[in-house]
Coordinates of C-alpha atoms in Angstrom, one line a residue:
X588 CA -8.4 -29.1 44.3
X589 CA -9.0 -33.1 43.5
X590 CA -7.8 -34.7 40.2
X591 CA -11.7 -35.8 40.1
X592 CA -12.8 -32.3 40.3
X593 CA -10.0 -30.9 37.9
X594 CA -11.3 -33.5 35.1
X595 CA -14.2 -31.6 35.5
X596 CA -14.0 -28.4 33.7
X597 CA -14.4 -28.2 30.0
X598 CA -11.1 -26.5 29.7
X599 CA -7.2 -27.0 30.8
X600 CA -6.8 -26.7 34.3
X601 CA -3.0 -27.5 35.7
X602 CA -2.2 -26.8 39.6
X603 CA 2.2 -26.2 39.4
X604 CA 4.1 -25.0 42.3
X605 CA 4.7 -21.4 42.7
X606 CA 8.8 -21.6 42.6
X607 CA 9.2 -23.9 39.7
X608 CA 5.9 -24.5 38.1
X609 CA 6.1 -28.3 38.7
X610 CA 3.1 -30.1 38.0
X611 CA 1.0 -31.1 40.7
X612 CA -2.4 -31.9 38.9
X613 CA -3.4 -31.5 35.6
X614 CA -7.0 -32.5 34.0
X615 CA -7.4 -34.4 30.9
X616 CA -7.9 -31.1 28.7
X617 CA -4.7 -30.1 29.7
X618 CA -2.8 -32.9 29.1
X619 CA -5.1 -33.4 25.2
X620 CA -3.6 -29.8 24.6
X621 CA -0.3 -30.2 25.4
X622 CA -0.8 -33.7 23.7
X623 CA 1.1 -34.8 26.7
X624 CA 0.8 -38.2 29.2
X625 CA 0.8 -37.0 32.8
X626 CA 3.9 -39.1 34.0
X627 CA 6.0 -37.8 31.3
X628 CA 5.2 -33.9 31.7
X629 CA 6.6 -33.2 35.6
X630 CA 7.1 -29.0 35.0
X631 CA 4.8 -26.6 32.6
X632 CA 7.6 -24.3 31.6
X633 CA 9.2 -27.4 29.5
X634 CA 6.8 -27.0 27.2
X635 CA 6.9 -23.6 26.9
X636 CA 8.4 -21.4 23.9
X637 CA 11.6 -19.8 24.9
X638 CA 9.6 -16.1 24.1
X639 CA 6.9 -17.5 26.3
X640 CA 9.2 -18.6 29.4
X641 CA 10.2 -14.7 28.7
X642 CA 6.7 -13.6 29.2
X643 CA 5.6 -15.6 32.3
X644 CA 9.1 -14.3 34.4
X645 CA 9.0 -11.0 33.4
X646 CA 5.1 -10.4 33.5
X647 CA 3.2 -13.2 34.7
X648 CA 4.4 -14.2 38.2
X649 CA 5.6 -10.3 39.2
X650 CA 1.7 -10.0 38.3
X651 CA 1.1 -12.7 40.1
X652 CA 2.6 -11.9 43.2
X653 CA 1.6 -8.1 43.8
X654 CA -2.0 -8.8 42.5
X655 CA -2.8 -12.2 42.3
X656 CA -4.2 -13.2 39.3
X657 CA -2.8 -12.4 35.6
X658 CA -6.1 -12.4 32.7
X659 CA -5.8 -13.7 29.5
X660 CA -2.2 -14.2 28.6
X661 CA -1.0 -15.3 25.4
X662 CA 1.6 -18.0 24.9
X663 CA 2.9 -20.7 23.4
X664 CA 3.7 -24.4 23.8
X665 CA 5.6 -26.7 22.0
X666 CA 4.0 -30.6 21.4
X667 CA 6.0 -33.4 21.2
X668 CA 5.4 -33.1 17.2
X669 CA 7.0 -30.1 17.1
X670 CA 3.7 -28.1 16.6
X671 CA 3.6 -24.6 17.9
X672 CA 0.0 -23.8 19.9
X673 CA -0.8 -20.5 20.9
X674 CA -2.9 -20.8 23.9
X675 CA -4.3 -18.5 27.0
X676 CA -4.0 -18.4 29.8
X677 CA -5.0 -17.4 33.0
X678 CA -3.6 -17.8 36.2
X679 CA -4.1 -17.3 40.4
X680 CA -2.0 -17.8 43.0
X681 CA -2.9 -19.9 45.9
X682 CA -5.0 -17.5 48.3
X683 CA -3.5 -18.8 51.7
X684 CA 0.6 -20.0 51.1
X685 CA 1.0 -18.6 48.1
X686 CA 3.0 -21.8 47.2
X687 CA 0.8 -23.3 44.0
X688 CA -0.7 -21.4 41.2
X689 CA -3.8 -22.3 39.4
X690 CA -3.5 -22.1 35.5
X691 CA -6.8 -22.2 33.1
X692 CA -5.3 -22.5 29.6
X693 CA -7.1 -23.3 26.4
X694 CA -6.4 -23.3 23.0
X695 CA -6.1 -19.7 21.2
X696 CA -6.0 -21.2 17.8
X697 CA -9.3 -20.6 16.7
X698 CA -9.3 -16.8 17.7
X699 CA -5.5 -16.7 15.7
X700 CA -7.2 -17.8 12.9
X701 CA -10.5 -15.6 13.2
X702 CA -7.6 -13.1 13.9
X703 CA -5.5 -14.2 10.7
X704 CA -8.7 -14.0 8.4
X705 CA -9.3 -10.8 9.4
X706 CA -5.9 -9.2 8.5
X707 CA -5.6 -11.2 5.3
X708 CA -9.4 -9.7 4.6
X709 CA -7.9 -6.0 5.7
X710 CA -4.9 -6.7 3.5
X711 CA -7.2 -7.8 0.3
X712 CA -9.6 -5.0 1.1
X713 CA -6.2 -2.6 1.1
X714 CA -5.7 -4.3 -2.1
X715 CA -8.9 -3.7 -4.0
X716 CA -9.5 -0.2 -3.1
X717 CA -5.6 0.4 -4.6
X718 CA -6.6 -1.2 -7.1
X719 CA -9.5 1.0 -7.7
X720 CA -8.2 3.8 -7.1
X721 CA -5.4 3.4 -9.7
X722 CA -8.3 2.2 -12.3
X723 CA -10.3 5.2 -11.6
X724 CA -7.2 7.5 -12.2
X725 CA -5.5 6.2 -15.0
X726 CA -6.4 5.9 -18.8
X727 CA -7.1 2.4 -19.9
X728 CA -5.6 2.9 -23.2
X729 CA -2.3 4.8 -22.3
X730 CA -2.1 3.5 -18.5
X731 CA -1.2 7.3 -18.1
X732 CA -3.2 9.4 -15.8
X733 CA -6.4 10.8 -17.0
X734 CA -7.7 14.1 -16.7
X735 CA -9.7 14.6 -13.6
X736 CA -6.2 12.6 -11.3
X737 CA -3.9 14.8 -14.1
X738 CA -6.1 18.3 -12.7
X739 CA -6.0 17.1 -9.2
X740 CA -2.3 15.9 -8.9
X741 CA -1.2 19.4 -10.5
X742 CA -2.9 21.8 -8.2
X743 CA -1.0 20.2 -5.8
X744 CA 2.3 20.7 -7.7
X745 CA 1.7 24.0 -7.9
X746 CA 1.1 24.7 -4.1
X747 CA 4.5 23.0 -3.6
X748 CA 6.2 24.4 -6.3
X749 CA 5.5 28.3 -4.5
X750 CA 6.4 27.3 -1.8
X751 CA 10.1 26.4 -2.5
X752 CA 9.8 29.2 -5.2
X753 CA 10.4 27.1 -8.4
X754 CA 8.4 27.5 -12.0
X755 CA 6.6 24.9 -13.1
X756 CA 5.5 24.1 -16.8
X757 CA 2.2 22.9 -18.6
X758 CA 2.2 21.4 -21.2
X759 CA -0.4 20.8 -23.8
X760 CA 0.9 17.8 -27.2
X761 CA -1.6 16.8 -29.5
X762 CA -1.2 14.4 -31.9
X763 CA -1.2 15.7 -35.5
X764 CA -3.7 14.8 -38.1
X765 CA -4.9 12.1 -36.0
X766 CA -8.1 12.2 -37.8
X767 CA -6.3 11.3 -40.8
X768 CA -5.2 8.0 -39.1
X769 CA -8.4 7.0 -37.8
X770 CA -9.9 7.6 -41.3
X771 CA -7.0 5.5 -43.5
X772 CA -6.3 3.0 -41.2
X773 CA -9.0 2.6 -38.8
X774 CA -9.4 2.6 -35.1
X775 CA -7.7 -0.1 -33.9
X776 CA -4.2 1.4 -35.5
X777 CA -5.3 5.0 -33.8
X778 CA -5.4 3.4 -30.9
X779 CA -2.4 2.0 -31.2
X780 CA -0.3 4.9 -31.6
X781 CA -2.2 6.6 -28.7
X782 CA -0.7 4.0 -26.6
X783 CA 2.5 4.0 -28.5
X784 CA 2.8 8.1 -28.0
X785 CA 1.9 7.4 -24.3
X786 CA 4.9 4.8 -24.0
X787 CA 7.2 7.5 -25.4
X788 CA 5.7 10.4 -23.1
X789 CA 6.4 8.1 -19.7
X790 CA 10.1 7.0 -21.6
X791 CA 10.9 10.5 -21.8
X792 CA 9.3 12.6 -18.7
X793 CA 11.0 12.7 -15.6
X794 CA 9.8 10.3 -12.6
X795 CA 8.3 13.4 -11.0
X796 CA 7.0 15.0 -14.2
X797 CA 3.1 14.2 -14.1
X798 CA 2.0 12.6 -17.7
X799 CA -1.2 12.1 -18.7
X800 CA -4.0 11.4 -21.7
X801 CA -6.2 14.3 -21.1
X802 CA -8.7 13.5 -24.0
X803 CA -8.4 11.5 -27.3
X804 CA -5.2 12.3 -29.2
X805 CA -4.5 15.2 -26.6
X806 CA -1.7 14.8 -23.9
X807 CA -0.5 16.8 -20.8
X808 CA 2.7 17.1 -18.8
X809 CA 3.2 19.4 -16.1
X810 CA 6.4 19.8 -14.3
X811 CA 8.4 22.0 -12.1
X812 CA 11.7 23.2 -12.5
X813 CA 13.9 25.9 -10.8
X814 CA 14.7 26.9 -14.8
X815 CA 12.1 29.0 -16.3
X816 CA 13.2 27.9 -19.4
X817 CA 12.7 24.0 -18.9
X818 CA 9.6 23.2 -20.4
X819 CA 10.7 24.8 -23.6
X820 CA 13.8 22.6 -24.0
X821 CA 12.0 19.5 -22.8
X822 CA 9.9 20.3 -25.8
X823 CA 12.0 20.7 -28.1
X824 CA 13.5 17.2 -26.9
X825 CA 9.9 15.6 -27.5
X826 CA 9.6 17.0 -31.1
X827 CA 13.3 15.3 -31.8
X828 CA 12.1 12.2 -30.1
X829 CA 8.8 11.7 -32.2
X830 CA 10.6 12.8 -35.8
X831 CA 13.3 9.9 -34.9
X832 CA 10.3 7.3 -33.5
X833 CA 8.6 5.0 -35.9
X834 CA 5.3 4.7 -34.5
X835 CA 3.6 2.1 -36.3
X836 CA 5.1 2.3 -39.6
X837 CA 3.9 6.0 -39.7
X838 CA 5.5 9.4 -39.3
X839 CA 3.7 10.5 -36.6
X840 CA 4.3 14.3 -35.4
X841 CA 3.3 16.5 -32.4
X842 CA 2.4 20.3 -31.9
X843 CA 2.7 21.4 -28.0
X844 CA 1.8 24.4 -26.4
X845 CA 4.0 24.9 -23.2
X846 CA 3.1 27.4 -20.5
X847 CA 5.7 28.2 -17.6
X848 CA 5.0 30.3 -14.4
X849 CA 5.8 30.7 -11.3
X850 CA 2.5 32.5 -10.0
X851 CA -0.6 31.1 -12.3
X852 CA -2.8 29.0 -10.8
X853 CA -4.0 25.9 -12.6
X854 CA -7.1 27.0 -14.7
X855 CA -4.9 30.2 -16.0
X856 CA -2.0 28.2 -16.8
X857 CA -4.2 25.3 -18.5
X858 CA -5.6 28.2 -20.8
X859 CA -2.5 29.8 -22.1
X860 CA -1.0 26.3 -22.6
X861 CA -3.8 25.6 -24.8
X862 CA -4.1 28.6 -26.9
X863 CA -0.3 28.2 -27.6
X864 CA -1.3 24.3 -28.7
X865 CA -3.6 26.2 -31.1
X866 CA -1.1 28.2 -32.1
X867 CA 1.5 25.8 -33.0
X868 CA -1.1 23.7 -34.9
X869 CA -1.8 27.1 -36.9
X870 CA 1.4 27.7 -37.3
X871 CA 2.3 24.5 -39.4
X872 CA 2.4 21.5 -36.5
X873 CA 5.4 19.7 -35.6
X874 CA 6.8 22.4 -33.7
X875 CA 6.3 24.0 -30.0
X876 CA 5.3 27.8 -28.7
X877 CA 6.4 28.6 -24.9
X878 CA 5.4 31.2 -23.1
X879 CA 6.4 32.4 -19.8
X880 CA 3.9 34.0 -17.4
X881 CA 4.6 36.5 -15.1

């Protein structure tokens, strides 16, 4: 193929020797893509990156020798300015003497840019999906789990606890006399109190505990343990924490109901903890009532 014929092609074309990849002919698009002058480029291999050279030697050449052609291989070429240009390469071995190779080389920059855009778009969508998931599972005021997420996660933890023969505790906690705080100091202060209570629970709960605001001034904690009295011990600890903390300049106390079991389902445990919470408030508040469900 003559140089004039090569120049008529709308992509980069170059003919090299099969053994050393010395350039025999190249068209204007090829030299333009490489940002090289014909007299300064004697070997195709010289403009390939080290990784691309390995691909050519270990994959492209064996394929050309056995099958006579190689389709759509992406390589990278170096330019005199130091840029690295991704290129898409198709190669054909001379069918008769197999002493030369015809290379069709086109820029893959747009394809790479599009691929990167798709990756960025996918990552962006995944990030947004994760943020939406967090918003759908999080109480806005306290940043704890909301009721729906808490119930779903607690059901899963019960199944895991049963498989591992662990006890599990459902703790319901209610801020004492919260209505008085709202009525006397306003809902803004009330919201601050709820947020501060949530922060304290998050601070003192273990990493694997589920902590949630399940409505109004009511919170819930779900935990697993090998000790059947761990829920009650933690409730006592929380009562001491709240007794010693200054929340918005107020002496805020809480009442707690703790239900622990090895076998009860979520709904049964929930009802038991709720009943125990009511009993703690009935007994005078600022205390807990616990029960181990057999």
